[in-house]
Short mmCIF file of N, CA and C in Angstrom, two decimals:
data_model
loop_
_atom_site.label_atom_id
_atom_site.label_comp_id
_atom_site.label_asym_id
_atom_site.label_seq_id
_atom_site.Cartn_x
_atom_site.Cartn_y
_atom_site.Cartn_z
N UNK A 1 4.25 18.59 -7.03
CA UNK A 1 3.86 17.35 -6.37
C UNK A 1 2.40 17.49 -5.91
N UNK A 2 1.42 16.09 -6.23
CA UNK A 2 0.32 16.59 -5.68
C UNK A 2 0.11 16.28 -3.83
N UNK A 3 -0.83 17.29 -3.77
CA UNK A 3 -1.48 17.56 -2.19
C UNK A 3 -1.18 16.39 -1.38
N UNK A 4 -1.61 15.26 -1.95
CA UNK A 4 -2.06 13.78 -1.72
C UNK A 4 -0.39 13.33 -0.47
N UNK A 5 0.53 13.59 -2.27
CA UNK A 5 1.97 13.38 -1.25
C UNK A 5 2.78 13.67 -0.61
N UNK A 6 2.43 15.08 -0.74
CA UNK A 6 3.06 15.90 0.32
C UNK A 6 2.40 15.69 1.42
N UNK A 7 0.87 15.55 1.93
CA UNK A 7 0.15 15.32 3.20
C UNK A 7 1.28 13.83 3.62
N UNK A 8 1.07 12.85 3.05
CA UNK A 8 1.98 11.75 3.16
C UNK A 8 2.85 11.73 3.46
N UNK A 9 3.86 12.37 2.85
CA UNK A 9 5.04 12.56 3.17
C UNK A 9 5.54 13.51 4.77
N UNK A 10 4.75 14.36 4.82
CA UNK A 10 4.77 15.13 6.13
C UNK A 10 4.62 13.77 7.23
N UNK A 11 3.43 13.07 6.80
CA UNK A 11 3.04 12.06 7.97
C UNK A 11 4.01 11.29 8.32
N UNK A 12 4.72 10.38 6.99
CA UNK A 12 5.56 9.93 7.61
C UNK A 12 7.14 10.27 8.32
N UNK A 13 6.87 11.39 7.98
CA UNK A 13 8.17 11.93 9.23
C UNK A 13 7.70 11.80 10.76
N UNK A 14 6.97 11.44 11.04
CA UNK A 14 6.38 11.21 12.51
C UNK A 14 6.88 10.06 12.85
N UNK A 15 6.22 8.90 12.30
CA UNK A 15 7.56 7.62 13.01
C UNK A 15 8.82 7.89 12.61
N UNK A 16 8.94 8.23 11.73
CA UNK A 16 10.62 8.74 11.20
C UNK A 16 11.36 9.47 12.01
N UNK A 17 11.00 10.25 12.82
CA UNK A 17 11.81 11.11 13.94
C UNK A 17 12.03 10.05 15.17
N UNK A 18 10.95 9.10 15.39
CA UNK A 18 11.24 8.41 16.35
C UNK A 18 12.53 6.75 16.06
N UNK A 19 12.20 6.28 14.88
CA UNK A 19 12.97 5.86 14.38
C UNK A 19 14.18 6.16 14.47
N UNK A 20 14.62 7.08 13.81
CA UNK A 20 16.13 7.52 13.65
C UNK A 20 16.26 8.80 14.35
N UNK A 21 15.31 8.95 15.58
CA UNK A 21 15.45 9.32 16.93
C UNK A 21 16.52 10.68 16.44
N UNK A 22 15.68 11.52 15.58
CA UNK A 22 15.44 12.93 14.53
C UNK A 22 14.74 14.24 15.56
N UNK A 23 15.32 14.41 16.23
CA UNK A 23 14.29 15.83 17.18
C UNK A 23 14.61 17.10 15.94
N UNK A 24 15.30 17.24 15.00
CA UNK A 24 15.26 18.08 13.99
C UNK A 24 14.22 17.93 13.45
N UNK A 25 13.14 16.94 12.37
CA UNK A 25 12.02 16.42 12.19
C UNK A 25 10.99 17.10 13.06
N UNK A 26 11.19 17.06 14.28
CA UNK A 26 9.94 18.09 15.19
C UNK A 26 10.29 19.10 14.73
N UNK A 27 11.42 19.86 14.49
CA UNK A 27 11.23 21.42 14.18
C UNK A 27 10.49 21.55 13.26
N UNK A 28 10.91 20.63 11.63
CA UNK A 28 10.93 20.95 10.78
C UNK A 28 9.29 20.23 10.26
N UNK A 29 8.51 19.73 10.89
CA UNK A 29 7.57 19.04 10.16
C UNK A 29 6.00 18.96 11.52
N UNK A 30 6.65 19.99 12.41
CA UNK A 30 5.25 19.94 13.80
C UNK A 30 5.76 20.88 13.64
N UNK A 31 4.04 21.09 14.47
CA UNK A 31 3.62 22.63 14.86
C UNK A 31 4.43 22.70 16.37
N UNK A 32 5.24 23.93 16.46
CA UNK A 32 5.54 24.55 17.86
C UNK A 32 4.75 24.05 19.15
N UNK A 33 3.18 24.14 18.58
CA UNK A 33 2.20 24.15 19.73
C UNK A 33 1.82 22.00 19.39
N UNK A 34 2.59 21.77 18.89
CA UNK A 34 2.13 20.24 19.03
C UNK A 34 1.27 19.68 20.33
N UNK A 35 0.17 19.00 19.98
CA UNK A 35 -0.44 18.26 21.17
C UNK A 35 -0.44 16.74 20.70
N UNK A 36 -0.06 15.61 21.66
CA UNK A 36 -0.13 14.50 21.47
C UNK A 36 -0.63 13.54 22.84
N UNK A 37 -2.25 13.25 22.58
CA UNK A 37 -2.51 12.68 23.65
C UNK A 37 -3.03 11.27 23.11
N UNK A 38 -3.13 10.69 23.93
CA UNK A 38 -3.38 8.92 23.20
C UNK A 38 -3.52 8.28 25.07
N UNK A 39 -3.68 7.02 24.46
CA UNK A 39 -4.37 5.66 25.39
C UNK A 39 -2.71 4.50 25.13
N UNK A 40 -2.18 4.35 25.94
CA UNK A 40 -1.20 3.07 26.13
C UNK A 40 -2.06 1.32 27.19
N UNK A 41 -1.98 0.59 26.12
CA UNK A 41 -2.63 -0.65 26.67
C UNK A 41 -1.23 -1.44 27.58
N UNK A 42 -1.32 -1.88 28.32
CA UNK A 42 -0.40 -2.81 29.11
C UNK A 42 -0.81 -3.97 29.00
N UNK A 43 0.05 -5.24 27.36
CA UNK A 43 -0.26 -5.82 27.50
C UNK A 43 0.49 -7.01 28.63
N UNK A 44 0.86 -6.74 29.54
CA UNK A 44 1.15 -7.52 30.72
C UNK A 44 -0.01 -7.74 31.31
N UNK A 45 -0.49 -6.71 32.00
CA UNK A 45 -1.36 -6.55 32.61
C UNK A 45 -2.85 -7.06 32.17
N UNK A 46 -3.23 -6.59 31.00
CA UNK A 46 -4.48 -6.56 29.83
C UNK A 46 -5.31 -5.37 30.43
N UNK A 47 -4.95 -4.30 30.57
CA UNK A 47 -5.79 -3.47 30.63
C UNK A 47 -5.22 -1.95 30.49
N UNK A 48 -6.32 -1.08 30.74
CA UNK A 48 -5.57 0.08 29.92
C UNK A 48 -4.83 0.85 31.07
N UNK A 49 -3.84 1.83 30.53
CA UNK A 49 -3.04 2.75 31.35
C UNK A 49 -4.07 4.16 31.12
N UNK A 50 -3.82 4.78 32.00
CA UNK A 50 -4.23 6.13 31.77
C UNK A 50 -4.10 7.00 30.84
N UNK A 51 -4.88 7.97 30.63
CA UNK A 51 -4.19 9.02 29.11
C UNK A 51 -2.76 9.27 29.33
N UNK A 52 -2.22 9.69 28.16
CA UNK A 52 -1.16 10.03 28.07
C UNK A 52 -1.22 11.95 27.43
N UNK A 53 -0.08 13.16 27.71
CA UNK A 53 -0.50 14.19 27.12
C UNK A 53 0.76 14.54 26.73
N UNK A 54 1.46 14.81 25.78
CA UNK A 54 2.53 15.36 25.53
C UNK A 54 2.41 16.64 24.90
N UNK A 55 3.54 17.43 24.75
CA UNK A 55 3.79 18.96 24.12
C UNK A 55 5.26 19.04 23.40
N UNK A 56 5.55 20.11 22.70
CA UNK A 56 6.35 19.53 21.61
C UNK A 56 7.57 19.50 22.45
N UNK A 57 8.50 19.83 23.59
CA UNK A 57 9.29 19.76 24.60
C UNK A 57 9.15 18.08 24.85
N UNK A 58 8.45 17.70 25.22
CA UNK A 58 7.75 16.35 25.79
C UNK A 58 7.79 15.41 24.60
N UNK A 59 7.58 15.62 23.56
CA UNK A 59 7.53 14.66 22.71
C UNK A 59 9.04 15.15 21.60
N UNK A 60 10.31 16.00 21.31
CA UNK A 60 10.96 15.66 21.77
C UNK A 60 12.05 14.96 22.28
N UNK A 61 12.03 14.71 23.76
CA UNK A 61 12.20 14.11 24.62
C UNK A 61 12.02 12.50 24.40
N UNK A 62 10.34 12.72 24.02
CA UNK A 62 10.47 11.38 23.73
C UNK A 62 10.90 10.59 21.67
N UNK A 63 11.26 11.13 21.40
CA UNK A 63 11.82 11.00 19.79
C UNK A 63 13.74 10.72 20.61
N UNK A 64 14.00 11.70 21.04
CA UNK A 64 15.80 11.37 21.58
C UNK A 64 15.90 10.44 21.87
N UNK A 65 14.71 9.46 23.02
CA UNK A 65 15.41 8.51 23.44
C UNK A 65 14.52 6.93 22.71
N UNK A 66 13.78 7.03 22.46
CA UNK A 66 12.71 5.81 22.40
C UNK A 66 13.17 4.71 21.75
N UNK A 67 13.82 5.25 20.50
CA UNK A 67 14.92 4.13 19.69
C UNK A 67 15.94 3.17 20.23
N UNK A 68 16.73 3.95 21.11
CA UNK A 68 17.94 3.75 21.68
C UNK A 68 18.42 2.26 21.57
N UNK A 69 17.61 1.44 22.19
CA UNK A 69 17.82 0.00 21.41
C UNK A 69 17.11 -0.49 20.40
N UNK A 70 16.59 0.04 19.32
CA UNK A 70 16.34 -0.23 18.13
C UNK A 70 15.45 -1.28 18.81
N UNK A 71 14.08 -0.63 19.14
CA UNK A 71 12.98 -1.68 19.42
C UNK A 71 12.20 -1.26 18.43
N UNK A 72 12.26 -0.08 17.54
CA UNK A 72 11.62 -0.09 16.14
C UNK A 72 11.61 -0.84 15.70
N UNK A 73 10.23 -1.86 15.10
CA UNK A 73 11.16 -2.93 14.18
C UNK A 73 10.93 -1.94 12.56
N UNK A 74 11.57 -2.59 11.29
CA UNK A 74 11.57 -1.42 9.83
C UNK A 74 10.11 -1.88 9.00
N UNK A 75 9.31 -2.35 9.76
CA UNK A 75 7.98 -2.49 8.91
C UNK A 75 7.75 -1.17 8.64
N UNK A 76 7.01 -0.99 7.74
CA UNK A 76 6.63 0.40 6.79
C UNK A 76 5.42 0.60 7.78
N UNK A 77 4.83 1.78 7.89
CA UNK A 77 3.67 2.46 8.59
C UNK A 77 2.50 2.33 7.18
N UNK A 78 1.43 1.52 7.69
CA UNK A 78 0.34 1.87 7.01
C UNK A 78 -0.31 3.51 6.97
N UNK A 79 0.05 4.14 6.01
CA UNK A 79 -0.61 5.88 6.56
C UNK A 79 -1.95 6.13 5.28
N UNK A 80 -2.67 6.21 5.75
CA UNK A 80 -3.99 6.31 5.00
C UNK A 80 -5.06 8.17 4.88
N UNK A 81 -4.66 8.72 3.95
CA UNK A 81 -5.35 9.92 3.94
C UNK A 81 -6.72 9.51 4.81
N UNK A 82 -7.41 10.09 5.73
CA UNK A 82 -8.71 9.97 5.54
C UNK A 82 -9.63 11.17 5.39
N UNK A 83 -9.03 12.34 4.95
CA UNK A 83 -9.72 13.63 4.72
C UNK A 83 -8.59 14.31 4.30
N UNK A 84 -8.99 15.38 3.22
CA UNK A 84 -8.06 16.22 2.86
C UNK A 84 -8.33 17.51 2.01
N UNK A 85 -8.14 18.55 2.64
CA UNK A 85 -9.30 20.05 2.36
C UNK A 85 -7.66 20.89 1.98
N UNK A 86 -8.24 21.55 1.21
CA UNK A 86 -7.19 23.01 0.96
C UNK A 86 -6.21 23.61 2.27
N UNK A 87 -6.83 23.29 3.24
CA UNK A 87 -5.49 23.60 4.50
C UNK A 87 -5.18 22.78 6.10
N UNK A 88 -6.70 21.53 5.58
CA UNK A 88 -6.04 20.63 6.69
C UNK A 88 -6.14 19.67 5.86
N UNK A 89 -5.82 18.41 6.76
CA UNK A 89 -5.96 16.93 6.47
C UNK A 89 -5.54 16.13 7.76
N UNK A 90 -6.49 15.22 7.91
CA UNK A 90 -6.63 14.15 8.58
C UNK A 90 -5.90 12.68 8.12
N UNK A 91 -4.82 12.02 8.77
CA UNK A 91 -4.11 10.88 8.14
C UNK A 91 -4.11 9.97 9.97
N UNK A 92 -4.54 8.67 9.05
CA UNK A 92 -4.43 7.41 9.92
C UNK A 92 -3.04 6.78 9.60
N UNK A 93 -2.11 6.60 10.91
CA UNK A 93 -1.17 5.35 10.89
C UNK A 93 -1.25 4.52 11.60
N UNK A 94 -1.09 3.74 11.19
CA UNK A 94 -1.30 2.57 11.65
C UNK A 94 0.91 1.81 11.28
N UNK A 95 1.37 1.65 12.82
CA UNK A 95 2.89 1.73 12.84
C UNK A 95 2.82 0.35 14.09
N UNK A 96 3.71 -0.50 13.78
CA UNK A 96 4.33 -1.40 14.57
C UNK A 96 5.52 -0.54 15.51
N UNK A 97 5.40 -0.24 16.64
CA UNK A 97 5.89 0.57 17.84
C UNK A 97 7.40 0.04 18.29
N UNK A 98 6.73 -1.44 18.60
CA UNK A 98 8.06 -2.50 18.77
C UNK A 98 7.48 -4.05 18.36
N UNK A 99 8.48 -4.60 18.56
CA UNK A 99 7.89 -6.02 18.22
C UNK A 99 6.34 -6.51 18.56
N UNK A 100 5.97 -6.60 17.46
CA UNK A 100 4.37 -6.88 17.62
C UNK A 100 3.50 -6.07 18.48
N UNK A 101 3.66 -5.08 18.67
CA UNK A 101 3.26 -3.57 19.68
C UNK A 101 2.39 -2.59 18.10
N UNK A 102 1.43 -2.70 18.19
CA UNK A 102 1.06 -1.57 16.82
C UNK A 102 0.11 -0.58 17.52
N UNK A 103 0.02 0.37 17.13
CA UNK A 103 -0.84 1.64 17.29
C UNK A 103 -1.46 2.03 16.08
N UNK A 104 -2.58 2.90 16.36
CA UNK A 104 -3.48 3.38 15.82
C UNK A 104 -2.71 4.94 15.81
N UNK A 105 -2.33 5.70 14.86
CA UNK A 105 -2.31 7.38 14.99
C UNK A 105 -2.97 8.15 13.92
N UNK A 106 -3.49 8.82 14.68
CA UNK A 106 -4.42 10.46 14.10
C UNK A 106 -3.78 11.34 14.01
N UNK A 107 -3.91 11.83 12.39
CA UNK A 107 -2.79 13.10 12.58
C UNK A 107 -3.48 14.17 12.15
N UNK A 108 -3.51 15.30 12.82
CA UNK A 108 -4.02 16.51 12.26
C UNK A 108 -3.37 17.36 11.96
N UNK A 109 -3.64 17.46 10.15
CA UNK A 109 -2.21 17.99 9.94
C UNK A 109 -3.07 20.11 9.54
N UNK A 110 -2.20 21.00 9.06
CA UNK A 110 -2.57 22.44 8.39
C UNK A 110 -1.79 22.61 7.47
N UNK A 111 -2.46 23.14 6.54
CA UNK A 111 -0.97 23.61 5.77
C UNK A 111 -1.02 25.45 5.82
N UNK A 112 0.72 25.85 5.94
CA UNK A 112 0.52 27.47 5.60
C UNK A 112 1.31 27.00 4.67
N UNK A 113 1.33 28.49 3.64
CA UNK A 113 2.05 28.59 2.15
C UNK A 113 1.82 27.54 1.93
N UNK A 114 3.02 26.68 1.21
CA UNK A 114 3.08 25.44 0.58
C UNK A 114 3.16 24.66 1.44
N UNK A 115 3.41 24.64 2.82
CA UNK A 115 3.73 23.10 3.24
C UNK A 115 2.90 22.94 4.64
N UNK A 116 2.85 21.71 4.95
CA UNK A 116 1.96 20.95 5.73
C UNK A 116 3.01 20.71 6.52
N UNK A 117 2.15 20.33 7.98
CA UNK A 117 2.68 20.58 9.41
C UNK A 117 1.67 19.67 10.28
N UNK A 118 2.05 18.79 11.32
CA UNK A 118 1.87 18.20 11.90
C UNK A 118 1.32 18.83 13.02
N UNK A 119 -0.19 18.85 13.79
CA UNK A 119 -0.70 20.11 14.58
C UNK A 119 -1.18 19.32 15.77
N UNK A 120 -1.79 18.21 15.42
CA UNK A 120 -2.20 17.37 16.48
C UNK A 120 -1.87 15.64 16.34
N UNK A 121 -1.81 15.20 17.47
CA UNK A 121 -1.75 13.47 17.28
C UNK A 121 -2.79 12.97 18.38
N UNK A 122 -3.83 12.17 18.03
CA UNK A 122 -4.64 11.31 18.97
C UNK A 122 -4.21 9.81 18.37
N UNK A 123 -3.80 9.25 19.49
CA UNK A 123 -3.27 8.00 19.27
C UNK A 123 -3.88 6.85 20.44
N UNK A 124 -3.81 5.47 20.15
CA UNK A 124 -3.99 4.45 21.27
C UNK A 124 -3.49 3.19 20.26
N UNK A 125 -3.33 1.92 22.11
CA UNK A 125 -2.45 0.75 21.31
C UNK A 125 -3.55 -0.05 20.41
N UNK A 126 -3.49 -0.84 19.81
CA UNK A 126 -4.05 -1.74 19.27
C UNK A 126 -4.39 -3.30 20.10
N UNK A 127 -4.55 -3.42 21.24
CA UNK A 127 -4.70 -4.23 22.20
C UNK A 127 -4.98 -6.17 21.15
#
């Protein structure tokens, strides 16, 4: 399989764990040392919330429960290579969160041996 879809394919197990609310998916497709920090917009409010920092305990946590009432809606994740070297790669998603809720995610992925691993996420909403 080339590089291209396996980087891809790794990526989209990221909404996929949260989706079908998969904490196996964190074992099997993040790094141990996962970092996930991002920006949440409140659009009630219209303005921004504070950073957010998660760790792979923490995020998780948050994959077990986030689904629970299927506020996923099943739109497909736009995931867009935007760099891709012999042992990292950089992928943009772009994912509808919940109803009309979309985010921006950065994924920094590594690969050891053959397979690619999810190492970092910088994320924020799409206001």
């Amino acid at each position: 399989m080339k590089q291209e879809s396996l980087v891809i394919e790794t990526a989209r197990k990221y909404p996929m764990a949260f989706k079908q609310m998969d904490t196996k998916l964190i074992d099997i497709f993040f790094s141990k040392k996962i970092s996930k920090i991002g920006y949440e917009y409140d659009y009630i409010k219209k303005s921004w919330m504070g950073m957010t920092n998660m760790n792979c305990d923490d995020l998780k946590t948050s994959v077990a429960s986030y689904n629970q009432n299927n506020i996923m809606p099943d739109t497909e994740p736009d995931i867009t290579i935007l760099d891709l070297q012999d042992k990292i790669a950089i992928v943009k998603v772009e994912i509808e969160w919940a109803p009309k809720i979309f985010r921006f995610d950065y994924l920094l992925l590594t690969k050891e041996d053959k397979n690619w691993c999810i190492e970092k996420i910088l994320w924020q909403s799409i206001p």
